[in-house]
Structures are given as C-alpha cells and as structure tokens.
Amino acid sequence: MSQLALLIATCGYVGYAPVAPGTFGSAAGLALFWAVRSGGVPALEAAVIAAVLLAGTWSASAAERQLGVPDPGPVVIDEVAGMLITLAFIPVNTAGALLGFFLFRLLDIVKPWPARGFERLPGGLGVMADDVMAGVYGNLVMRGAVATLPGWFA
C-alpha cells in the first residue's frame, strides 16, 4: 500500500491511537469541520465532504488489501466522513458541535438499521458506508435539535 493511502486511511496516523482510535478519528473530523466551516463557504464544505468520501473509499480499500483484514482498526477516515456529514450545513455553536460529536459516536457504535448492513459491502465502500449512514442519522437528529432549541446549539 502506498504511504499516501495509509496516511489518508488513518487520518495522519491518528488511527494508531492506543485507545479509542474511532473517537480520535471523530475528533479529527470535528477539527476538520471547524477549519472548513470557518471559511464560511458552503460549497467548500460540500467539496471537502466529497473529497473525504472519495479519498476515504480508495484509501480504506488499499488498507484492507495491505493489512489483510476487513475494516482494519487503524482506518479512521470513515469516522472523519461520518463526523463531517453529522454537522454538514447545520448552523452550530460549540455546544452544537460537541452534541454532534457525541451523537455521531453513539450512532457509529450502535449502528441503527440499516447502517450495520452496509458493513457487508465490499472493500472501502463497506468501511465508509456504515459511518456515512450514521452521519446521515446524526445530521437528521442535529437538525431537529437545532430547530427545537436554537439558542442552545446554534
């Protein structure tokens, strides 16, 4: 596997954290979210999400081939994608972003239907798809939270 694929799949080697690599990957996704959001350009947000999805699928496939196991533990680019999707195009303050972080972690662990089934898709697509679905669920819940309590989360 190329070093570039490993760098992307592990989100700059964050996936090698000795404990809770998925949580660290989600935190990296939250940091990327804030960096992109600070630009104030929704098209940039969409472009970054698309780039993470494409690069993540490619690099996760390469990591599976190299490491010889499905959905290798150090691969956390899927958490980055799910975190970005959870907060995509929603006006949030710090409290809202933290709610999104914890909500995504919960949904990523629980994997409500049909997210868990997406893990059976081949290669990097399966690595990414369940977290994308958790991110979609998270985004829907966040939209409800922001609409219901805008002063708290937006």
Backbone as a chain_set.jsonl record, in Angstrom:
{"seq": "MSQLALLIATCGYVGYAPVAPGTFGSAAGLALFWAVRSGGVPALEAAVIAAVLLAGTWSASAAERQLGVPDPGPVVIDEVAGMLITLAFIPVNTAGALLGFFLFRLLDIVKPWPARGFERLPGGLGVMADDVMAGVYGNLVMRGAVATLPGWFA", "coords": {"N": [[0.857, -1.17, 0.0], [0.488, 2.211, -0.733], [2.225, 4.878, 0.884], [0.762, 7.202, 0.951], [-1.916, 6.34, 0.803], [-2.113, 5.0, 3.253], [-1.632, 7.129, 4.992], [-3.894, 8.729, 4.503], [-6.04, 6.927, 5.078], [-5.674, 6.406, 7.794], [-5.949, 8.861, 8.796], [-3.737, 10.716, 9.002], [-2.257, 9.082, 10.667], [-3.62, 9.08, 13.047], [-5.338, 7.024, 13.592], [-3.816, 5.115, 14.802], [-3.885, 5.511, 17.486], [-3.491, 4.474, 20.858], [-5.734, 3.829, 22.392], [-9.239, 3.854, 21.821], [-9.377, 4.541, 18.916], [-11.358, 5.224, 17.032], [-12.768, 7.274, 18.275], [-10.782, 9.217, 18.417], [-10.408, 9.567, 15.678], [-12.906, 10.626, 15.022], [-12.716, 13.009, 16.441], [-10.711, 14.228, 14.964], [-12.164, 14.597, 12.654], [-14.02, 16.458, 13.608], [-12.317, 18.626, 14.11], [-11.492, 19.148, 11.479], [-13.968, 19.851, 10.42], [-14.447, 22.316, 11.812], [-12.327, 23.841, 10.793], [-12.972, 23.981, 8.061], [-15.562, 25.08, 8.163], [-15.028, 27.572, 9.235], [-14.259, 29.024, 7.076], [-16.595, 29.829, 5.894], [-17.88, 29.134, 3.513], [-20.255, 27.422, 1.933], [-20.043, 25.774, -0.362], [-17.418, 24.922, -0.233], [-17.533, 23.304, 2.009], [-19.152, 21.221, 1.023], [-17.453, 20.297, -1.021], [-15.229, 19.384, 0.432], [-16.374, 17.3, 1.926], [-17.104, 15.578, -0.193], [-14.535, 15.03, -1.224], [-13.342, 13.733, 0.971], [-14.973, 11.472, 1.127], [-14.432, 10.195, -1.362], [-11.563, 9.913, -1.341], [-11.378, 8.529, 1.037], [-12.755, 6.112, 0.553], [-11.133, 4.982, -1.437], [-8.618, 4.845, -0.041], [-9.264, 3.278, 2.184], [-9.918, 0.863, 0.975], [-7.393, 0.189, -0.038], [-6.002, -0.088, 2.383], [-7.32, -2.285, 3.533], [-6.541, -4.309, 1.729], [-3.727, -4.293, 2.062], [-3.374, -4.779, 4.834], [-4.803, -7.068, 5.173], [-7.217, -7.62, 6.447], [-10.745, -7.153, 6.96], [-12.12, -3.886, 7.272], [-9.971, -2.519, 8.883], [-8.76, -1.736, 12.168], [-7.058, 0.631, 12.544], [-7.937, 2.282, 10.501], [-9.513, 5.219, 10.163], [-10.651, 7.122, 8.597], [-13.238, 6.85, 7.839], [-14.657, 7.59, 10.13], [-14.039, 10.292, 10.16], [-15.397, 11.142, 7.86], [-18.075, 10.505, 8.585], [-18.413, 12.202, 10.787], [-18.167, 14.738, 9.592], [-20.43, 14.669, 7.952], [-22.454, 14.477, 9.854], [-22.562, 17.08, 10.885], [-22.951, 18.623, 8.666], [-23.831, 21.481, 6.873], [-25.386, 22.639, 8.865], [-26.213, 25.16, 11.105], [-24.198, 25.569, 13.794], [-23.119, 26.108, 17.173], [-20.408, 25.954, 19.563], [-21.41, 24.195, 21.538], [-23.355, 22.838, 20.055], [-21.742, 21.577, 18.14], [-20.283, 19.861, 19.78], [-22.377, 18.289, 20.784], [-23.092, 17.07, 18.363], [-20.746, 15.593, 17.923], [-20.726, 13.698, 20.092], [-23.172, 12.483, 19.584], [-22.744, 11.389, 17.014], [-20.71, 9.524, 17.669], [-22.155, 7.766, 19.335], [-24.12, 6.817, 17.513], [-22.449, 5.643, 15.63], [-21.365, 3.551, 17.053], [-23.64, 2.078, 17.911], [-24.971, 1.641, 15.494], [-27.642, 1.858, 14.015], [-30.334, 0.261, 12.17], [-30.428, 0.773, 8.688], [-27.663, 0.755, 8.886], [-25.668, -1.036, 9.929], [-25.788, -3.182, 8.147], [-24.566, -2.136, 5.891], [-21.888, -2.502, 6.289], [-21.245, -4.876, 5.131], [-20.793, -4.417, 2.49], [-18.467, -4.471, -0.261], [-14.903, -3.991, 0.221], [-13.452, -0.712, 0.516], [-15.812, 0.676, 0.273], [-17.647, -0.59, 1.965], [-16.355, -0.095, 4.389], [-16.637, 2.661, 4.604], [-19.419, 3.181, 4.259], [-21.195, 2.472, 6.421], [-20.534, 4.338, 8.376], [-21.081, 6.681, 7.041], [-23.851, 6.441, 6.878], [-24.475, 6.515, 9.627], [-23.679, 9.125, 10.042], [-25.581, 10.478, 8.463], [-27.931, 9.866, 9.89], [-27.22, 11.153, 12.27], [-27.084, 13.801, 11.354], [-29.763, 14.319, 10.766], [-30.922, 14.142, 13.338], [-29.514, 16.215, 14.571], [-30.456, 18.416, 13.119], [-33.09, 18.47, 14.04], [-32.599, 19.017, 16.768], [-31.37, 21.551, 16.657], [-33.416, 23.029, 15.478], [-35.398, 22.792, 17.415], [-34.227, 23.738, 19.797], [-32.787, 26.327, 19.299], [-31.258, 28.349, 20.527], [-29.556, 26.976, 22.156], [-27.889, 25.293, 20.657], [-27.198, 26.485, 18.246]], "CA": [[0.0, 0.0, 0.0], [1.27, 3.436, -0.76], [2.212, 5.64, 2.133], [-0.319, 8.177, 0.862], [-3.162, 5.66, 1.174], [-2.073, 4.767, 4.7], [-1.764, 8.439, 5.627], [-5.298, 9.141, 4.398], [-6.919, 5.971, 5.764], [-5.508, 6.532, 9.245], [-6.099, 10.295, 9.095], [-2.464, 11.207, 9.527], [-1.843, 8.104, 11.674], [-4.462, 9.203, 14.244], [-5.942, 5.718, 13.809], [-2.934, 4.277, 15.606], [-4.008, 5.867, 18.91], [-3.512, 3.21, 21.602], [-7.09, 3.568, 22.87], [-10.353, 4.555, 21.171], [-8.995, 5.216, 17.67], [-12.536, 5.794, 16.384], [-13.061, 8.55, 18.924], [-9.757, 10.153, 17.951], [-10.73, 9.866, 14.284], [-14.056, 11.536, 15.04], [-12.202, 14.309, 16.887], [-10.038, 14.806, 13.798], [-13.248, 15.058, 11.788], [-14.563, 17.678, 14.202], [-11.336, 19.686, 13.85], [-11.595, 19.481, 10.054], [-15.234, 20.571, 10.28], [-14.276, 23.702, 12.25], [-11.43, 24.518, 9.855], [-13.719, 24.242, 6.826], [-16.692, 25.961, 8.47], [-14.542, 28.931, 9.498], [-14.167, 29.706, 5.79], [-17.901, 30.397, 5.591], [-18.258, 28.864, 2.124], [-20.928, 26.121, 1.89], [-19.527, 24.939, -1.453], [-16.184, 24.313, 0.259], [-17.965, 22.218, 2.892], [-19.584, 20.122, 0.148], [-16.277, 19.771, -1.725], [-14.407, 18.632, 1.386], [-17.074, 16.041, 2.203], [-16.949, 14.726, -1.377], [-13.137, 14.593, -1.301], [-13.109, 12.754, 2.038], [-15.659, 10.234, 0.738], [-13.694, 9.544, -2.455], [-10.236, 9.511, -0.868], [-11.572, 7.546, 2.092], [-13.111, 4.816, -0.043], [-9.913, 4.474, -2.083], [-7.569, 4.509, 0.92], [-9.732, 2.169, 3.024], [-9.743, -0.35, 0.162], [-5.961, -0.112, -0.055], [-5.625, -0.547, 3.722], [-7.82, -3.66, 3.69], [-5.673, -5.208, 0.947], [-2.4, -4.341, 2.665], [-3.402, -5.348, 6.179], [-5.381, -8.4, 5.069], [-8.414, -7.78, 7.278], [-11.795, -6.188, 6.626], [-12.297, -2.725, 8.154], [-8.892, -2.518, 9.878], [-8.926, -0.802, 13.275], [-6.422, 1.947, 12.388], [-8.597, 3.087, 9.469], [-10.488, 6.102, 10.809], [-11.164, 8.113, 7.65], [-14.695, 6.704, 7.85], [-15.154, 8.418, 11.229], [-13.929, 11.684, 9.714], [-16.516, 11.372, 6.936], [-19.328, 10.497, 9.341], [-18.475, 13.411, 11.609], [-18.452, 15.857, 8.69], [-21.819, 14.555, 7.497], [-23.319, 14.773, 11.001], [-22.684, 18.526, 11.086], [-22.993, 19.289, 7.361], [-24.815, 22.515, 6.513], [-26.214, 22.965, 10.027], [-25.572, 26.214, 11.897], [-23.967, 25.105, 15.165], [-22.107, 26.733, 18.013], [-19.541, 24.935, 20.164], [-22.251, 23.182, 22.194], [-23.957, 22.035, 18.994], [-20.707, 20.724, 17.549], [-19.994, 18.791, 20.743], [-23.524, 17.383, 20.736], [-22.931, 16.289, 17.14], [-19.64, 14.657, 18.134], [-21.171, 12.586, 20.938], [-24.26, 11.816, 18.873], [-22.156, 10.542, 15.981], [-20.026, 8.386, 18.296], [-23.201, 6.833, 19.761], [-24.718, 6.182, 16.339], [-21.424, 4.818, 14.997], [-21.214, 2.336, 17.865], [-24.903, 1.332, 17.905], [-25.258, 1.338, 14.087], [-29.05, 1.515, 13.781], [-30.693, -0.26, 10.856], [-29.709, -0.319, 8.042], [-26.229, 1.075, 8.851], [-24.819, -2.213, 10.152], [-25.769, -3.978, 6.921], [-23.654, -1.543, 4.909], [-20.538, -3.019, 6.539], [-21.032, -6.054, 4.279], [-20.407, -4.006, 1.14], [-17.061, -4.832, -0.469], [-13.787, -3.055, 0.263], [-13.562, 0.587, 1.16], [-17.21, 1.103, 0.281], [-18.222, -1.106, 3.207], [-15.731, 0.609, 5.509], [-17.155, 4.028, 4.669], [-20.875, 3.337, 4.147], [-21.91, 2.44, 7.703], [-20.294, 5.604, 9.064], [-21.845, 7.682, 6.298], [-25.244, 6.308, 7.315], [-24.536, 7.055, 10.99], [-23.611, 10.575, 9.878], [-26.886, 10.945, 7.967], [-28.827, 9.825, 11.046], [-26.794, 12.22, 13.166], [-27.465, 15.078, 10.758], [-31.208, 14.486, 10.946], [-31.171, 14.429, 14.752], [-28.982, 17.554, 14.834], [-31.4, 19.395, 12.555], [-34.192, 18.557, 14.99], [-32.128, 19.674, 17.99], [-31.148, 22.971, 16.371], [-34.725, 23.644, 15.242], [-36.155, 22.794, 18.662], [-33.526, 24.542, 20.81], [-31.769, 27.058, 18.539], [-30.378, 29.109, 21.407], [-28.616, 26.081, 22.828], [-26.968, 24.589, 19.767], [-26.847, 27.229, 17.029]], "C": [[0.899, 1.227, 0.0], [1.183, 4.137, 0.589], [1.097, 6.673, 2.131], [-1.648, 7.549, 1.282], [-3.221, 5.421, 2.678], [-2.256, 6.078, 5.462], [-3.219, 8.902, 5.629], [-6.196, 8.23, 5.235], [-6.858, 6.113, 7.277], [-5.609, 7.981, 9.713], [-4.829, 10.835, 9.751], [-1.957, 10.376, 10.691], [-2.581, 8.254, 13.01], [-5.07, 7.849, 14.597], [-5.073, 4.755, 14.601], [-2.936, 4.685, 17.079], [-4.16, 4.573, 19.709], [-4.875, 2.844, 22.182], [-8.065, 4.39, 22.043], [-9.968, 5.266, 19.87], [-10.182, 5.837, 16.935], [-12.921, 7.139, 16.972], [-12.047, 9.603, 18.501], [-9.983, 10.529, 16.49], [-11.904, 10.821, 14.176], [-13.632, 12.93, 15.483], [-11.447, 15.002, 15.754], [-11.069, 15.328, 12.805], [-13.87, 16.344, 12.295], [-13.616, 18.854, 13.965], [-11.384, 20.12, 12.384], [-12.88, 20.258, 9.789], [-15.054, 22.042, 10.646], [-13.38, 24.474, 11.295], [-12.17, 24.902, 8.577], [-14.835, 25.246, 7.085], [-16.224, 27.396, 8.692], [-14.364, 29.724, 8.21], [-15.479, 30.32, 5.351], [-18.381, 30.176, 4.169], [-18.913, 27.483, 2.055], [-20.419, 25.208, 0.774], [-18.226, 24.256, -1.049], [-16.512, 23.14, 1.174], [-18.373, 20.997, 2.064], [-18.39, 19.483, -0.55], [-15.401, 18.936, -0.801], [-15.069, 17.298, 1.72], [-16.915, 15.083, 1.028], [-15.528, 14.186, -1.478], [-12.829, 13.539, -0.245], [-13.777, 11.423, 1.688], [-14.881, 9.486, -0.346], [-12.333, 9.04, -1.987], [-10.347, 8.44, 0.21], [-11.896, 6.168, 1.552], [-11.89, 4.181, -0.69], [-8.898, 4.002, -1.044], [-7.989, 3.366, 1.847], [-9.626, 0.844, 2.273], [-8.282, -0.775, 0.15], [-5.505, -0.651, 1.296], [-6.109, -1.972, 3.973], [-6.925, -4.652, 2.952], [-4.316, -5.38, 1.624], [-2.403, -5.076, 4.0], [-4.081, -6.713, 6.231], [-6.579, -8.666, 5.964], [-9.471, -6.782, 6.826], [-11.884, -5.098, 7.695], [-11.24, -2.685, 9.261], [-9.085, -1.426, 10.933], [-8.279, 0.558, 13.08], [-7.077, 2.844, 11.336], [-9.705, 3.9, 10.134], [-11.007, 7.188, 9.869], [-12.689, 8.024, 7.568], [-15.326, 7.511, 8.984], [-15.089, 9.9, 10.865], [-15.112, 12.021, 8.808], [-17.841, 11.448, 7.689], [-19.501, 11.739, 10.195], [-18.797, 14.627, 10.758], [-19.913, 15.847, 8.252], [-22.785, 14.884, 8.637], [-23.577, 16.272, 11.135], [-22.863, 19.312, 9.79], [-24.16, 20.257, 7.235], [-25.801, 22.834, 7.631], [-25.506, 24.081, 10.788], [-25.429, 25.752, 13.351], [-22.944, 25.996, 15.867], [-21.251, 25.612, 18.612], [-20.354, 23.827, 20.827], [-22.9, 22.272, 21.157], [-22.957, 21.092, 18.352], [-20.36, 19.571, 18.485], [-21.142, 17.797, 20.83], [-23.419, 16.482, 19.506], [-21.845, 15.236, 17.273], [-20.109, 13.445, 18.937], [-22.308, 11.8, 20.289], [-23.706, 10.893, 17.79], [-21.461, 9.333, 16.596], [-21.048, 7.332, 18.729], [-23.766, 6.083, 18.56], [-23.72, 5.282, 15.617], [-21.24, 3.505, 15.756], [-22.463, 1.464, 17.776], [-25.259, 0.844, 16.498], [-26.715, 0.916, 13.864], [-29.288, 1.052, 12.344], [-30.87, 0.894, 9.889], [-28.193, -0.136, 8.04], [-25.352, -0.167, 9.001], [-24.715, -3.08, 8.895], [-24.82, -3.44, 5.869], [-22.216, -2.008, 5.104], [-20.216, -4.207, 5.63], [-20.697, -5.689, 2.838], [-18.912, -4.243, 0.963], [-16.093, -3.659, -0.285], [-14.061, -1.776, 1.023], [-14.981, 1.112, 1.207], [-17.896, 0.643, 1.567], [-17.654, -0.431, 4.44], [-16.398, 1.966, 5.707], [-18.672, 4.091, 4.879], [-21.604, 3.319, 5.486], [-21.717, 3.739, 8.479], [-20.995, 6.759, 8.36], [-23.304, 7.641, 6.748], [-25.417, 6.823, 8.742], [-24.479, 8.579, 10.955], [-24.916, 11.165, 9.381], [-27.897, 10.95, 9.116], [-28.501, 10.97, 12.008], [-27.204, 13.591, 12.66], [-28.952, 15.344, 10.955], [-31.554, 14.824, 12.394], [-30.681, 15.833, 15.1], [-29.912, 18.633, 14.291], [-32.6, 19.574, 13.486], [-33.791, 19.294, 16.259], [-31.957, 21.172, 17.778], [-32.478, 23.688, 16.151], [-35.522, 23.78, 16.537], [-35.546, 23.734, 19.703], [-32.43, 25.385, 20.156], [-30.809, 27.852, 19.419], [-29.321, 28.258, 22.088], [-27.528, 25.573, 21.898], [-26.55, 25.368, 18.53], [-26.494, 28.664, 17.358]], "O": [[1.939, 1.258, 0.659], [0.205, 4.003, 1.325], [0.542, 6.991, 3.183], [-2.416, 8.156, 2.028], [-4.264, 5.618, 3.301], [-2.963, 6.12, 6.468], [-3.716, 9.407, 6.636], [-7.019, 8.713, 6.012], [-7.868, 5.959, 7.963], [-5.381, 8.283, 10.884], [-4.842, 11.333, 10.877], [-1.305, 10.897, 11.596], [-2.205, 7.622, 13.997], [-5.294, 7.557, 15.772], [-5.54, 3.698, 15.024], [-2.074, 4.247, 17.84], [-4.88, 3.67, 19.286], [-5.142, 1.669, 22.436], [-7.743, 5.499, 21.615], [-10.206, 6.466, 19.733], [-10.029, 6.87, 16.283], [-13.351, 8.039, 16.252], [-12.41, 10.753, 18.253], [-9.773, 11.679, 16.105], [-11.903, 11.722, 13.337], [-14.132, 13.926, 14.959], [-11.532, 16.22, 15.601], [-10.872, 16.376, 12.189], [-14.21, 17.225, 11.507], [-14.064, 19.957, 13.653], [-11.325, 21.312, 12.082], [-12.878, 21.218, 9.018], [-15.458, 22.922, 9.887], [-13.644, 25.643, 11.014], [-12.013, 26.014, 8.072], [-15.026, 26.171, 6.296], [-16.949, 28.337, 8.371], [-14.322, 30.954, 8.238], [-15.49, 31.235, 4.527], [-19.202, 30.943, 3.665], [-18.213, 26.472, 2.112], [-20.37, 23.991, 0.951], [-17.957, 23.132, -1.475], [-15.85, 22.104, 1.123], [-17.982, 19.872, 2.375], [-18.32, 18.259, -0.661], [-14.886, 17.894, -1.208], [-14.39, 16.274, 1.79], [-16.624, 13.903, 1.227], [-15.334, 13.009, -1.784], [-12.137, 12.561, -0.527], [-13.203, 10.361, 1.929], [-14.696, 8.272, -0.25], [-11.986, 7.879, -2.209], [-9.507, 7.544, 0.288], [-11.371, 5.167, 2.039], [-11.637, 2.989, -0.518], [-8.374, 2.892, -1.145], [-7.146, 2.565, 2.252], [-9.286, -0.181, 2.864], [-7.969, -1.955, 0.307], [-4.699, -1.58, 1.346], [-5.388, -2.779, 4.56], [-6.59, -5.71, 3.485], [-3.818, -6.499, 1.741], [-1.529, -5.902, 4.26], [-3.95, -7.434, 7.22], [-6.919, -9.822, 6.213], [-9.14, -5.691, 6.362], [-11.737, -5.375, 8.885], [-11.571, -2.803, 10.44], [-9.525, -0.322, 10.615], [-8.894, 1.568, 13.422], [-6.797, 4.042, 11.288], [-10.701, 3.35, 10.604], [-11.731, 8.083, 10.304], [-13.354, 9.013, 7.26], [-16.415, 8.059, 8.816], [-15.981, 10.672, 11.22], [-15.75, 13.061, 8.971], [-18.639, 12.355, 7.453], [-20.605, 12.268, 10.316], [-19.611, 15.462, 11.154], [-20.555, 16.896, 8.189], [-23.824, 15.503, 8.407], [-24.69, 16.684, 11.463], [-22.92, 20.541, 9.817], [-25.317, 19.899, 7.46], [-26.928, 23.253, 7.366], [-24.318, 23.962, 11.086], [-26.426, 25.568, 14.05], [-22.039, 26.553, 15.246], [-21.365, 24.455, 18.206], [-20.023, 22.649, 20.691], [-22.983, 21.061, 21.363], [-23.281, 19.943, 18.055], [-20.166, 18.44, 18.04], [-20.911, 16.593, 20.938], [-23.631, 15.273, 19.597], [-22.001, 14.114, 16.792], [-19.915, 12.304, 18.518], [-22.386, 10.58, 20.437], [-24.144, 9.749, 17.661], [-21.61, 8.221, 16.09], [-20.834, 6.138, 18.515], [-23.879, 4.857, 18.585], [-24.11, 4.262, 15.049], [-20.987, 2.465, 15.149], [-22.362, 0.252, 17.587], [-25.793, -0.254, 16.34], [-26.988, -0.245, 13.56], [-28.544, 1.406, 11.429], [-31.432, 1.92, 10.273], [-27.499, -0.801, 7.272], [-24.382, -0.324, 8.259], [-23.658, -3.648, 8.62], [-24.319, -4.199, 5.039], [-21.409, -1.919, 4.179], [-19.047, -4.508, 5.389], [-20.35, -6.566, 2.046], [-18.165, -4.218, 1.942], [-16.411, -2.509, -0.588], [-14.785, -1.751, 2.018], [-15.322, 1.907, 2.084], [-18.641, 1.405, 2.184], [-18.365, -0.213, 5.422], [-16.688, 2.369, 6.834], [-19.158, 4.963, 5.599], [-22.549, 4.085, 5.671], [-22.633, 4.193, 9.164], [-21.449, 7.704, 9.005], [-23.919, 8.683, 6.972], [-26.404, 7.498, 9.038], [-25.148, 9.248, 11.742], [-25.32, 12.239, 9.828], [-28.632, 11.92, 9.295], [-29.395, 11.663, 12.495], [-27.623, 14.447, 13.439], [-29.351, 16.464, 11.274], [-32.387, 15.694, 12.647], [-31.348, 16.56, 15.835], [-30.125, 19.655, 14.944], [-33.07, 20.692, 13.695], [-34.559, 20.108, 16.772], [-32.355, 21.971, 18.626], [-32.649, 24.826, 16.587], [-36.236, 24.763, 16.733], [-36.269, 24.44, 20.406], [-31.251, 25.172, 20.437], [-29.64, 28.002, 19.063], [-28.302, 28.776, 22.545], [-26.374, 25.436, 22.304], [-25.63, 24.949, 17.828], [-26.172, 29.442, 16.46]]}, "num_chains": 1, "name": "protein.A"}
